[in-house]
Every structure is written in C-alpha cells, then in structure tokens.
PDB file of C-alpha atoms in Angstrom:
ATOM      1  CA  UNK A   1      97.356  93.430  92.816  1.00 74.00           C
ATOM      2  CA  UNK A   2      98.889  95.146  95.828  1.00 82.00           C
ATOM      3  CA  UNK A   3      98.970  92.985  98.948  1.00 90.00           C
ATOM      4  CA  UNK A   4      98.032  94.265 102.395  1.00 89.00           C
ATOM      5  CA  UNK A   5     101.675  94.071 103.438  1.00 93.00           C
ATOM      6  CA  UNK A   6     102.753  96.157 100.450  1.00 93.00           C
ATOM      7  CA  UNK A   7      99.942  98.638 101.056  1.00 92.00           C
ATOM      8  CA  UNK A   8     101.040  99.021 104.680  1.00 93.00           C
ATOM      9  CA  UNK A   9     104.659  99.458 103.631  1.00 94.00           C
ATOM     10  CA  UNK A  10     103.681 102.126 101.104  1.00 94.00           C
ATOM     11  CA  UNK A  11     101.496 104.000 103.582  1.00 94.00           C
ATOM     12  CA  UNK A  12     104.176 103.971 106.296  1.00 94.00           C
ATOM     13  CA  UNK A  13     106.839 105.205 103.882  1.00 94.00           C
ATOM     14  CA  UNK A  14     104.504 107.873 102.526  1.00 94.00           C
ATOM     15  CA  UNK A  15     103.778 109.148 106.038  1.00 95.00           C
ATOM     16  CA  UNK A  16     107.499 109.182 106.781  1.00 95.00           C
ATOM     17  CA  UNK A  17     108.285 111.247 103.687  1.00 94.00           C
ATOM     18  CA  UNK A  18     105.358 113.594 104.212  1.00 93.00           C
ATOM     19  CA  UNK A  19     106.496 114.296 107.780  1.00 92.00           C
ATOM     20  CA  UNK A  20     110.062 115.126 106.764  1.00 89.00           C
ATOM     21  CA  UNK A  21     111.586 111.808 107.729  1.00 89.00           C
ATOM     22  CA  UNK A  22     113.383 111.275 104.421  1.00 89.00           C
ATOM     23  CA  UNK A  23     113.149 108.337 102.051  1.00 92.00           C
ATOM     24  CA  UNK A  24     111.571 110.183  99.117  1.00 94.00           C
ATOM     25  CA  UNK A  25     113.497 108.236  96.495  1.00 95.00           C
ATOM     26  CA  UNK A  26     112.682 104.900  98.149  1.00 95.00           C
ATOM     27  CA  UNK A  27     109.029 105.949  98.204  1.00 95.00           C
ATOM     28  CA  UNK A  28     109.044 106.851  94.501  1.00 96.00           C
ATOM     29  CA  UNK A  29     110.692 103.518  93.673  1.00 95.00           C
ATOM     30  CA  UNK A  30     108.045 101.625  95.644  1.00 95.00           C
ATOM     31  CA  UNK A  31     105.229 103.477  93.880  1.00 96.00           C
ATOM     32  CA  UNK A  32     106.741 102.396  90.538  1.00 96.00           C
ATOM     33  CA  UNK A  33     107.251  98.829  91.701  1.00 95.00           C
ATOM     34  CA  UNK A  34     103.660  98.437  92.926  1.00 95.00           C
ATOM     35  CA  UNK A  35     102.279 100.280  89.854  1.00 92.00           C
ATOM     36  CA  UNK A  36      99.983 102.469  91.942  1.00 93.00           C
ATOM     37  CA  UNK A  37      98.866 106.035  91.272  1.00 90.00           C
ATOM     38  CA  UNK A  38      99.988 108.584  93.856  1.00 94.00           C
ATOM     39  CA  UNK A  39     100.278 111.406  91.357  1.00 96.00           C
ATOM     40  CA  UNK A  40     100.147 114.352  93.761  1.00 96.00           C
ATOM     41  CA  UNK A  41     102.785 112.830  96.040  1.00 96.00           C
ATOM     42  CA  UNK A  42     104.980 111.703  93.120  1.00 96.00           C
ATOM     43  CA  UNK A  43     104.851 115.186  91.611  1.00 97.00           C
ATOM     44  CA  UNK A  44     105.666 116.873  94.924  1.00 96.00           C
ATOM     45  CA  UNK A  45     108.596 114.683  95.985  1.00 96.00           C
ATOM     46  CA  UNK A  46     109.890 113.759  92.533  1.00 96.00           C
ATOM     47  CA  UNK A  47     109.929 117.382  91.378  1.00 96.00           C
ATOM     48  CA  UNK A  48     111.805 118.330  94.545  1.00 95.00           C
ATOM     49  CA  UNK A  49     114.524 115.775  93.765  1.00 95.00           C
ATOM     50  CA  UNK A  50     114.805 116.943  90.136  1.00 95.00           C
ATOM     51  CA  UNK A  51     115.224 120.532  91.326  1.00 94.00           C
ATOM     52  CA  UNK A  52     118.041 119.543  93.700  1.00 91.00           C
ATOM     53  CA  UNK A  53     121.095 119.119  91.456  1.00 89.00           C
ATOM     54  CA  UNK A  54     123.003 117.162  94.113  1.00 90.00           C
ATOM     55  CA  UNK A  55     120.212 114.670  94.710  1.00 91.00           C
ATOM     56  CA  UNK A  56     119.483 114.404  90.991  1.00 90.00           C
ATOM     57  CA  UNK A  57     123.089 113.672  90.053  1.00 89.00           C
ATOM     58  CA  UNK A  58     123.316 110.988  92.756  1.00 92.00           C
ATOM     59  CA  UNK A  59     120.645 108.948  90.919  1.00 92.00           C
ATOM     60  CA  UNK A  60     122.864 108.218  87.934  1.00 92.00           C
ATOM     61  CA  UNK A  61     120.946 106.766  84.954  1.00 93.00           C
ATOM     62  CA  UNK A  62     117.802 106.447  87.091  1.00 95.00           C
ATOM     63  CA  UNK A  63     117.444 110.217  86.824  1.00 95.00           C
ATOM     64  CA  UNK A  64     115.701 109.623  83.505  1.00 96.00           C
ATOM     65  CA  UNK A  65     113.253 107.150  85.022  1.00 96.00           C
ATOM     66  CA  UNK A  66     112.345 109.858  87.518  1.00 97.00           C
ATOM     67  CA  UNK A  67     111.830 112.383  84.714  1.00 97.00           C
ATOM     68  CA  UNK A  68     109.334 109.991  83.132  1.00 97.00           C
ATOM     69  CA  UNK A  69     107.584 109.271  86.448  1.00 97.00           C
ATOM     70  CA  UNK A  70     107.243 112.961  87.273  1.00 97.00           C
ATOM     71  CA  UNK A  71     106.044 113.784  83.749  1.00 97.00           C
ATOM     72  CA  UNK A  72     103.174 111.272  84.005  1.00 97.00           C
ATOM     73  CA  UNK A  73     102.270 112.458  87.513  1.00 97.00           C
ATOM     74  CA  UNK A  74     102.333 116.093  86.340  1.00 97.00           C
ATOM     75  CA  UNK A  75      99.945 115.271  83.494  1.00 97.00           C
ATOM     76  CA  UNK A  76      97.597 113.565  85.979  1.00 96.00           C
ATOM     77  CA  UNK A  77      97.688 116.732  88.087  1.00 96.00           C
ATOM     78  CA  UNK A  78      97.326 119.036  85.049  1.00 96.00           C
ATOM     79  CA  UNK A  79     100.719 120.634  85.744  1.00 96.00           C
ATOM     80  CA  UNK A  80     101.463 120.600  82.043  1.00 97.00           C
ATOM     81  CA  UNK A  81     104.432 122.955  82.155  1.00 97.00           C
ATOM     82  CA  UNK A  82     106.260 120.598  84.506  1.00 97.00           C
ATOM     83  CA  UNK A  83     105.349 117.645  82.298  1.00 97.00           C
ATOM     84  CA  UNK A  84     106.599 119.490  79.196  1.00 97.00           C
ATOM     85  CA  UNK A  85     109.936 120.317  80.870  1.00 96.00           C
ATOM     86  CA  UNK A  86     110.470 116.681  81.873  1.00 97.00           C
ATOM     87  CA  UNK A  87     109.580 115.408  78.409  1.00 97.00           C
ATOM     88  CA  UNK A  88     111.836 117.984  76.755  1.00 97.00           C
ATOM     89  CA  UNK A  89     114.738 116.818  78.922  1.00 96.00           C
ATOM     90  CA  UNK A  90     114.027 113.215  77.950  1.00 97.00           C
ATOM     91  CA  UNK A  91     113.716 114.121  74.280  1.00 96.00           C
ATOM     92  CA  UNK A  92     117.072 115.877  74.379  1.00 96.00           C
ATOM     93  CA  UNK A  93     118.704 112.850  76.052  1.00 95.00           C
ATOM     94  CA  UNK A  94     116.918 110.201  73.939  1.00 96.00           C
ATOM     95  CA  UNK A  95     116.020 111.917  70.624  1.00 93.00           C
ATOM     96  CA  UNK A  96     114.870 108.753  68.804  1.00 90.00           C
ATOM     97  CA  UNK A  97     113.070 107.073  71.680  1.00 94.00           C
ATOM     98  CA  UNK A  98     109.596 105.664  70.998  1.00 93.00           C
ATOM     99  CA  UNK A  99     108.986 105.629  74.740  1.00 95.00           C
ATOM    100  CA  UNK A 100     109.497 109.386  74.854  1.00 96.00           C
ATOM    101  CA  UNK A 101     107.265 109.639  71.777  1.00 95.00           C
ATOM    102  CA  UNK A 102     104.478 108.027  73.789  1.00 96.00           C
ATOM    103  CA  UNK A 103     104.909 110.661  76.487  1.00 97.00           C
ATOM    104  CA  UNK A 104     104.663 113.402  73.868  1.00 97.00           C
ATOM    105  CA  UNK A 105     101.402 111.868  72.668  1.00 96.00           C
ATOM    106  CA  UNK A 106     100.098 111.736  76.231  1.00 97.00           C
ATOM    107  CA  UNK A 107     100.943 115.399  76.711  1.00 97.00           C
ATOM    108  CA  UNK A 108      98.912 116.238  73.621  1.00 97.00           C
ATOM    109  CA  UNK A 109      96.043 114.257  75.148  1.00 95.00           C
ATOM    110  CA  UNK A 110      96.361 116.148  78.422  1.00 95.00           C
ATOM    111  CA  UNK A 111      96.106 119.419  76.461  1.00 95.00           C
ATOM    112  CA  UNK A 112      92.972 118.160  74.698  1.00 94.00           C
ATOM    113  CA  UNK A 113      94.713 118.130  71.321  1.00 96.00           C
ATOM    114  CA  UNK A 114      93.031 114.898  70.319  1.00 96.00           C
ATOM    115  CA  UNK A 115      93.716 115.018  66.562  1.00 95.00           C
ATOM    116  CA  UNK A 116      97.398 115.748  67.103  1.00 96.00           C
ATOM    117  CA  UNK A 117      97.653 112.973  69.674  1.00 96.00           C
ATOM    118  CA  UNK A 118      96.032 110.493  67.287  1.00 95.00           C
ATOM    119  CA  UNK A 119      98.438 111.552  64.549  1.00 95.00           C
ATOM    120  CA  UNK A 120     101.400 111.039  66.894  1.00 95.00           C
ATOM    121  CA  UNK A 121     100.182 107.596  67.964  1.00 95.00           C
ATOM    122  CA  UNK A 122      99.504 106.510  64.360  1.00 94.00           C
ATOM    123  CA  UNK A 123     103.024 107.514  63.404  1.00 94.00           C
ATOM    124  CA  UNK A 124     104.500 105.546  66.305  1.00 94.00           C
ATOM    125  CA  UNK A 125     102.448 102.465  65.457  1.00 93.00           C
ATOM    126  CA  UNK A 126     103.855 102.445  61.930  1.00 93.00           C
ATOM    127  CA  UNK A 127     107.245 101.650  63.446  1.00 90.00           C
ATOM    128  CA  UNK A 128     106.048  99.633  66.459  1.00 91.00           C
ATOM    129  CA  UNK A 129     102.693  98.028  65.542  1.00 92.00           C
ATOM    130  CA  UNK A 130     102.681  95.805  68.637  1.00 93.00           C
ATOM    131  CA  UNK A 131     103.099  98.584  71.204  1.00 94.00           C
ATOM    132  CA  UNK A 132     100.388  97.730  73.743  1.00 95.00           C
ATOM    133  CA  UNK A 133     100.632 101.059  75.540  1.00 93.00           C
ATOM    134  CA  UNK A 134      99.864 103.073  72.419  1.00 95.00           C
ATOM    135  CA  UNK A 135      96.914 100.856  71.530  1.00 95.00           C
ATOM    136  CA  UNK A 136      95.547 101.347  75.049  1.00 95.00           C
ATOM    137  CA  UNK A 137      96.103 105.103  74.845  1.00 95.00           C
ATOM    138  CA  UNK A 138      93.808 105.154  71.831  1.00 95.00           C
ATOM    139  CA  UNK A 139      91.099 103.440  73.835  1.00 96.00           C
ATOM    140  CA  UNK A 140      91.571 105.836  76.743  1.00 94.00           C
ATOM    141  CA  UNK A 141      91.486 108.820  74.373  1.00 95.00           C
ATOM    142  CA  UNK A 142      88.187 107.703  72.826  1.00 95.00           C
ATOM    143  CA  UNK A 143      86.652 107.259  76.285  1.00 94.00           C
ATOM    144  CA  UNK A 144      87.923 110.650  77.430  1.00 93.00           C
ATOM    145  CA  UNK A 145      86.099 112.237  74.490  1.00 94.00           C
ATOM    146  CA  UNK A 146      82.914 110.305  75.312  1.00 93.00           C
ATOM    147  CA  UNK A 147      83.160 108.367  72.067  1.00 95.00           C
ATOM    148  CA  UNK A 148      82.204 104.932  73.414  1.00 96.00           C
ATOM    149  CA  UNK A 149      81.605 103.333  70.005  1.00 96.00           C
ATOM    150  CA  UNK A 150      85.155 104.229  69.004  1.00 96.00           C
ATOM    151  CA  UNK A 151      86.503 102.919  72.299  1.00 96.00           C
ATOM    152  CA  UNK A 152      84.768  99.593  71.574  1.00 97.00           C
ATOM    153  CA  UNK A 153      86.245  99.542  68.085  1.00 96.00           C
ATOM    154  CA  UNK A 154      89.786 100.173  69.370  1.00 96.00           C
ATOM    155  CA  UNK A 155      89.401  97.592  72.139  1.00 97.00           C
ATOM    156  CA  UNK A 156      88.245  94.953  69.678  1.00 96.00           C
ATOM    157  CA  UNK A 157      91.182  95.735  67.390  1.00 95.00           C
ATOM    158  CA  UNK A 158      93.515  95.569  70.369  1.00 96.00           C
ATOM    159  CA  UNK A 159      92.123  92.180  71.432  1.00 96.00           C
ATOM    160  CA  UNK A 160      92.559  90.830  67.908  1.00 95.00           C
ATOM    161  CA  UNK A 161      96.291  91.258  68.540  1.00 94.00           C
ATOM    162  CA  UNK A 162      96.558  90.750  72.318  1.00 95.00           C
ATOM    163  CA  UNK A 163      93.917  88.102  73.026  1.00 95.00           C
ATOM    164  CA  UNK A 164      95.396  87.137  76.387  1.00 94.00           C
ATOM    165  CA  UNK A 165      94.901  90.575  77.993  1.00 96.00           C
ATOM    166  CA  UNK A 166      92.296  89.885  80.672  1.00 96.00           C
ATOM    167  CA  UNK A 167      92.093  93.546  81.748  1.00 95.00           C
ATOM    168  CA  UNK A 168      91.084  94.544  78.221  1.00 97.00           C
ATOM    169  CA  UNK A 169      88.421  91.811  78.017  1.00 97.00           C
ATOM    170  CA  UNK A 170      87.009  92.948  81.352  1.00 97.00           C
ATOM    171  CA  UNK A 171      86.979  96.609  80.297  1.00 97.00           C
ATOM    172  CA  UNK A 172      85.184  95.704  77.067  1.00 98.00           C
ATOM    173  CA  UNK A 173      82.671  93.590  78.997  1.00 98.00           C
ATOM    174  CA  UNK A 174      81.913  96.444  81.386  1.00 97.00           C
ATOM    175  CA  UNK A 175      81.399  98.859  78.498  1.00 97.00           C
ATOM    176  CA  UNK A 176      78.974  96.419  76.858  1.00 98.00           C
ATOM    177  CA  UNK A 177      77.055  96.023  80.132  1.00 97.00           C
ATOM    178  CA  UNK A 178      76.819  99.818  80.495  1.00 96.00           C
ATOM    179  CA  UNK A 179      75.271  99.905  77.005  1.00 97.00           C
ATOM    180  CA  UNK A 180      72.960  96.953  77.782  1.00 97.00           C
ATOM    181  CA  UNK A 181      74.683  94.897  75.079  1.00 97.00           C
ATOM    182  CA  UNK A 182      74.472  91.775  77.204  1.00 97.00           C
ATOM    183  CA  UNK A 183      75.156  89.138  74.544  1.00 97.00           C
ATOM    184  CA  UNK A 184      78.436  90.831  73.662  1.00 98.00           C
ATOM    185  CA  UNK A 185      79.299  91.166  77.354  1.00 98.00           C
ATOM    186  CA  UNK A 186      78.598  87.465  77.862  1.00 98.00           C
ATOM    187  CA  UNK A 187      81.108  86.598  75.130  1.00 98.00           C
ATOM    188  CA  UNK A 188      83.768  88.696  76.887  1.00 98.00           C
ATOM    189  CA  UNK A 189      83.157  86.971  80.218  1.00 98.00           C
ATOM    190  CA  UNK A 190      83.327  83.581  78.513  1.00 97.00           C
ATOM    191  CA  UNK A 191      86.796  84.521  77.261  1.00 97.00           C
ATOM    192  CA  UNK A 192      87.794  85.612  80.754  1.00 97.00           C
ATOM    193  CA  UNK A 193      86.581  82.371  82.343  1.00 97.00           C
ATOM    194  CA  UNK A 194      88.421  80.317  79.729  1.00 96.00           C
ATOM    195  CA  UNK A 195      91.680  82.130  80.428  1.00 95.00           C
ATOM    196  CA  UNK A 196      91.264  82.431  84.222  1.00 95.00           C
ATOM    197  CA  UNK A 197      88.806  79.752  85.332  1.00 96.00           C
ATOM    198  CA  UNK A 198      89.358  80.143  89.095  1.00 96.00           C
ATOM    199  CA  UNK A 199      88.658  83.884  89.348  1.00 96.00           C
ATOM    200  CA  UNK A 200      85.209  84.052  91.031  1.00 97.00           C
ATOM    201  CA  UNK A 201      84.407  87.618  89.956  1.00 97.00           C
ATOM    202  CA  UNK A 202      84.260  86.492  86.298  1.00 98.00           C
ATOM    203  CA  UNK A 203      81.879  83.643  87.103  1.00 98.00           C
ATOM    204  CA  UNK A 204      79.682  86.044  89.047  1.00 97.00           C
ATOM    205  CA  UNK A 205      79.636  88.711  86.343  1.00 98.00           C
ATOM    206  CA  UNK A 206      78.869  86.103  83.671  1.00 98.00           C
ATOM    207  CA  UNK A 207      75.997  84.756  85.754  1.00 98.00           C
ATOM    208  CA  UNK A 208      74.616  88.271  86.255  1.00 97.00           C
ATOM    209  CA  UNK A 209      74.647  88.897  82.502  1.00 98.00           C
ATOM    210  CA  UNK A 210      72.919  85.600  81.727  1.00 98.00           C
ATOM    211  CA  UNK A 211      70.294  86.241  84.400  1.00 97.00           C
ATOM    212  CA  UNK A 212      69.644  89.668  82.879  1.00 97.00           C
ATOM    213  CA  UNK A 213      69.277  88.148  79.403  1.00 97.00           C
ATOM    214  CA  UNK A 214      66.688  85.737  80.760  1.00 94.00           C
ATOM    215  CA  UNK A 215      65.166  82.716  79.083  1.00 94.00           C
ATOM    216  CA  UNK A 216      65.233  79.180  80.432  1.00 94.00           C
ATOM    217  CA  UNK A 217      68.613  78.152  79.025  1.00 95.00           C
ATOM    218  CA  UNK A 218      70.329  81.341  80.172  1.00 97.00           C
ATOM    219  CA  UNK A 219      68.791  81.083  83.644  1.00 96.00           C
ATOM    220  CA  UNK A 220      69.892  77.476  84.045  1.00 94.00           C
ATOM    221  CA  UNK A 221      73.434  78.377  82.978  1.00 97.00           C
ATOM    222  CA  UNK A 222      73.431  81.430  85.236  1.00 97.00           C
ATOM    223  CA  UNK A 223      72.474  79.243  88.169  1.00 95.00           C
ATOM    224  CA  UNK A 224      75.449  76.968  87.470  1.00 96.00           C
ATOM    225  CA  UNK A 225      77.834  79.934  87.423  1.00 97.00           C
ATOM    226  CA  UNK A 226      76.361  81.374  90.608  1.00 96.00           C
ATOM    227  CA  UNK A 227      76.993  77.953  92.122  1.00 94.00           C
ATOM    228  CA  UNK A 228      80.600  77.913  90.855  1.00 96.00           C
ATOM    229  CA  UNK A 229      81.097  81.393  92.360  1.00 96.00           C
ATOM    230  CA  UNK A 230      79.914  80.080  95.711  1.00 94.00           C
ATOM    231  CA  UNK A 231      82.257  77.125  95.391  1.00 93.00           C
ATOM    232  CA  UNK A 232      85.245  79.330  94.497  1.00 96.00           C
ATOM    233  CA  UNK A 233      84.564  81.701  97.418  1.00 92.00           C
ATOM    234  CA  UNK A 234      83.977  79.050 100.036  1.00 90.00           C
ATOM    235  CA  UNK A 235      80.256  79.751 100.220  1.00 86.00           C
ATOM    236  CA  UNK A 236      80.763  83.383 101.235  1.00 85.00           C
ATOM    237  CA  UNK A 237      79.450  85.332  98.276  1.00 91.00           C
ATOM    238  CA  UNK A 238      76.126  86.900  99.204  1.00 91.00           C
ATOM    239  CA  UNK A 239      75.375  88.097  95.668  1.00 94.00           C
ATOM    240  CA  UNK A 240      75.832  84.594  94.265  1.00 94.00           C
ATOM    241  CA  UNK A 241      73.626  83.093  97.004  1.00 92.00           C
ATOM    242  CA  UNK A 242      70.872  85.556  96.065  1.00 92.00           C
ATOM    243  CA  UNK A 243      71.494  84.687  92.409  1.00 94.00           C
ATOM    244  CA  UNK A 244      70.770  81.000  93.092  1.00 93.00           C
ATOM    245  CA  UNK A 245      67.470  81.932  94.743  1.00 91.00           C
ATOM    246  CA  UNK A 246      66.428  84.346  91.979  1.00 92.00           C
ATOM    247  CA  UNK A 247      67.335  81.929  89.182  1.00 93.00           C
ATOM    248  CA  UNK A 248      65.470  79.073  90.852  1.00 91.00           C
ATOM    249  CA  UNK A 249      62.338  81.180  91.285  1.00 89.00           C
ATOM    250  CA  UNK A 250      62.458  82.381  87.678  1.00 92.00           C
ATOM    251  CA  UNK A 251      63.043  78.870  86.327  1.00 91.00           C
ATOM    252  CA  UNK A 252      60.090  77.501  88.337  1.00 87.00           C
ATOM    253  CA  UNK A 253      57.850  80.202  86.885  1.00 87.00           C
ATOM    254  CA  UNK A 254      58.999  79.474  83.332  1.00 89.00           C
ATOM    255  CA  UNK A 255      58.583  75.707  83.617  1.00 85.00           C
ATOM    256  CA  UNK A 256      55.278  75.679  85.486  1.00 80.00           C
ATOM    257  CA  UNK A 257      52.895  73.239  83.858  1.00 66.00           C
ATOM    258  CA  UNK A 258      55.480  71.927  81.398  1.00 69.00           C
ATOM    259  CA  UNK A 259      55.750  68.201  82.127  1.00 58.00           C
ATOM    260  CA  UNK A 260      58.609  67.533  79.682  1.00 53.00           C
ATOM    261  CA  UNK A 261      60.935  70.059  81.290  1.00 49.00           C
ATOM    262  CA  UNK A 262      63.320  68.654  83.870  1.00 53.00           C
ATOM    263  CA  UNK A 263      62.205  69.842  87.307  1.00 57.00           C
ATOM    264  CA  UNK A 264      64.515  71.883  89.515  1.00 59.00           C
ATOM    265  CA  UNK A 265      65.945  70.100  92.521  1.00 62.00           C
ATOM    266  CA  UNK A 266      64.967  72.045  95.662  1.00 68.00           C
ATOM    267  CA  UNK A 267      68.171  71.196  97.519  1.00 76.00           C
ATOM    268  CA  UNK A 268      70.461  73.915  96.145  1.00 80.00           C
ATOM    269  CA  UNK A 269      68.071  76.822  96.644  1.00 80.00           C
ATOM    270  CA  UNK A 270      67.328  75.746 100.221  1.00 81.00           C
ATOM    271  CA  UNK A 271      71.050  75.543 100.968  1.00 86.00           C
ATOM    272  CA  UNK A 272      71.491  79.014  99.488  1.00 86.00           C
ATOM    273  CA  UNK A 273      68.572  80.406 101.480  1.00 86.00           C
ATOM    274  CA  UNK A 274      69.879  78.831 104.689  1.00 86.00           C
ATOM    275  CA  UNK A 275      73.346  80.287 104.079  1.00 87.00           C
ATOM    276  CA  UNK A 276      71.844  83.726 103.487  1.00 86.00           C
ATOM    277  CA  UNK A 277      69.836  83.580 106.701  1.00 86.00           C
ATOM    278  CA  UNK A 278      72.888  82.542 108.679  1.00 87.00           C
ATOM    279  CA  UNK A 279      74.949  85.347 107.153  1.00 84.00           C
ATOM    280  CA  UNK A 280      72.258  87.957 107.897  1.00 87.00           C
ATOM    281  CA  UNK A 281      71.933  86.769 111.495  1.00 84.00           C
ATOM    282  CA  UNK A 282      75.665  87.288 111.987  1.00 83.00           C
ATOM    283  CA  UNK A 283      76.202  90.529 110.077  1.00 85.00           C
ATOM    284  CA  UNK A 284      72.844  92.335 109.693  1.00 83.00           C
ATOM    285  CA  UNK A 285      70.335  90.844 112.122  1.00 86.00           C
ATOM    286  CA  UNK A 286      68.091  93.933 111.894  1.00 85.00           C
ATOM    287  CA  UNK A 287      67.531  93.173 108.205  1.00 86.00           C
ATOM    288  CA  UNK A 288      66.741  89.474 108.720  1.00 85.00           C
ATOM    289  CA  UNK A 289      62.910  89.995 108.621  1.00 88.00           C
ATOM    290  CA  UNK A 290      63.299  91.731 105.246  1.00 88.00           C
ATOM    291  CA  UNK A 291      65.383  88.821 103.928  1.00 84.00           C
ATOM    292  CA  UNK A 292      62.862  86.282 105.213  1.00 85.00           C
ATOM    293  CA  UNK A 293      60.018  88.200 103.546  1.00 84.00           C
ATOM    294  CA  UNK A 294      61.959  88.364 100.255  1.00 85.00           C
ATOM    295  CA  UNK A 295      62.738  84.632 100.265  1.00 84.00           C
ATOM    296  CA  UNK A 296      59.108  83.859 101.090  1.00 84.00           C
ATOM    297  CA  UNK A 297      57.973  85.936  98.110  1.00 82.00           C
ATOM    298  CA  UNK A 298      60.255  83.747  95.983  1.00 81.00           C
ATOM    299  CA  UNK A 299      58.611  80.712  97.621  1.00 72.00           C
ATOM    300  CA  UNK A 300      61.942  79.548  99.006  1.00 60.00           C
ATOM    301  CA  UNK A 301      61.439  80.167 102.740  1.00 52.00           C
TER     302      UNK A 301
END
C-alpha cells in the first residue's frame, strides 16, 4: 500500500516532469517501486527516453527494464505497435527468457487473441509451473472475456498452490459475493481472517456475508465480527456499528417467545446506537432525525 508521503512524492515528481522540470527517469523508477499504474505517463515519458539514443544508452542494463515497463504501459493504453516493438527488442536481447514470454502472452491478450494467449501461457507453465504471474494472467483473461465460472476455476487452482496469497482470496470472495454465493464467500473470508487476523476490512466483510446468509447462528457470529471490527478500528466504523444494531434486532425477532434461547444483552446495541448518534451529530447533523427514526424502528432508541 502506498503511504501518503509516497503519494505526495509521486505527485510532486509527476508535476515536475509534466511541466518540463526533468526527472523523468526518477519518476519512472518511483512508479515501479510503488507498483502503481500511471500507464499514460509511463508511456509518454518512457517512450521519449527510449527514442533518445543518448538518454537510453546512459541507462546501461536498466534500459531493458524500461523496455518492459513501457511495453506494459503501451498495452494498457492500447498502443500495441509500441508494445510490440519493445517486446521484440527484449526478445532479441533475451531470446530464451520466460519473462519476455509472459509479455508476449500479454500482447496476445491485448489483441484479443485469447486462444493463442492461453496456448502461450500453457507452454510457459510446462517449464515454470509455479509462475504466479502466469496463473494470475489466466484469471484476468477469463474475467476479461466475461467467463466468471472459468475465473473461479483458475483462482481455486491458483490457491491450491499459493494458499497464502491474500489478494487472491479476497478477489475470489468478491466474485462469490457478486454471484450471491455467500457460503463460498464466507469460507474465503475465514481464510483471510486466519492469515491476517488484525485487518478490520476482512472482519467486516465476513460479518456482512453472515448477516446476509441469516439464521440465528450466522447472525450471532456476524454480531461478534462486527464487534471485532469496531474494536480493531477504535470504535470508528459506522458500517460495523449499524451491523451490531441490525443483528441485534434480527436476533430478537428470531428468538421471541423461545425461553430456552439465551437472551441478548442490551448493553452492546445501546453502546453502538449511542456511538452512531454521536458520530452523526458531529459529521451529518441534518441526517440525525433519520438515524433516530431508523434506530427506533429497530427498537434500539
């Protein structure tokens, strides 16, 4: 994740380069370091350096890193001729490189030659079966074609090999949610919480999925994860505070008249409601009557 300091540094350097103040190479290096996408700017300034033989030769071996960076930016911008020229130069310099092979596959993707791209990736995986980038390209390619079931299949196969990839688990969870496959999404969020237990967004997403699934057990668990989200965010997550109130109301409705069911303690929901009212007074006082009315309908205020 890019910090505010890094974002400021990048913006300042970008403005400097855009206004003719120099520092294009330093800017391109920072973009690579921070792993951000500035494709139009990278293409513009990187291509200019590659076309200046003096500047290009001054880079030494890093010239080839720039070829790769410009090739990817050019594909993002659909400047496929530029991308092809960069990849050809890399292929000539590194004829057996699997890394260049990946770029060739990406160019086929950019052209919409899906079958050829898949063939290229399959061939590369025969030699390098644990190449994460190629596995992820297959997922991206399936999504680009609108083939969500295939994207799920590739993601599951990828996670069988790279189980610690939290980004992949989150992507799979979000796909499942979009398809209303909430039980499968819940499993993904459980994996995320196990691997990164102090990331509040995973607790919140898991609670949302359980609340959507419904049922007493799911609601009670959802309430616990809304509470853990509040704890992890210092009590400042409005969505989780609402979640506590909604879960409590739903649980009360489900357990009404059932003597053997453990009754809900009113303390947590009142604390959540109080925190919501305080937050609305400070940040959206004009909407406070609507909040009060909503909480009253849930029999919390």
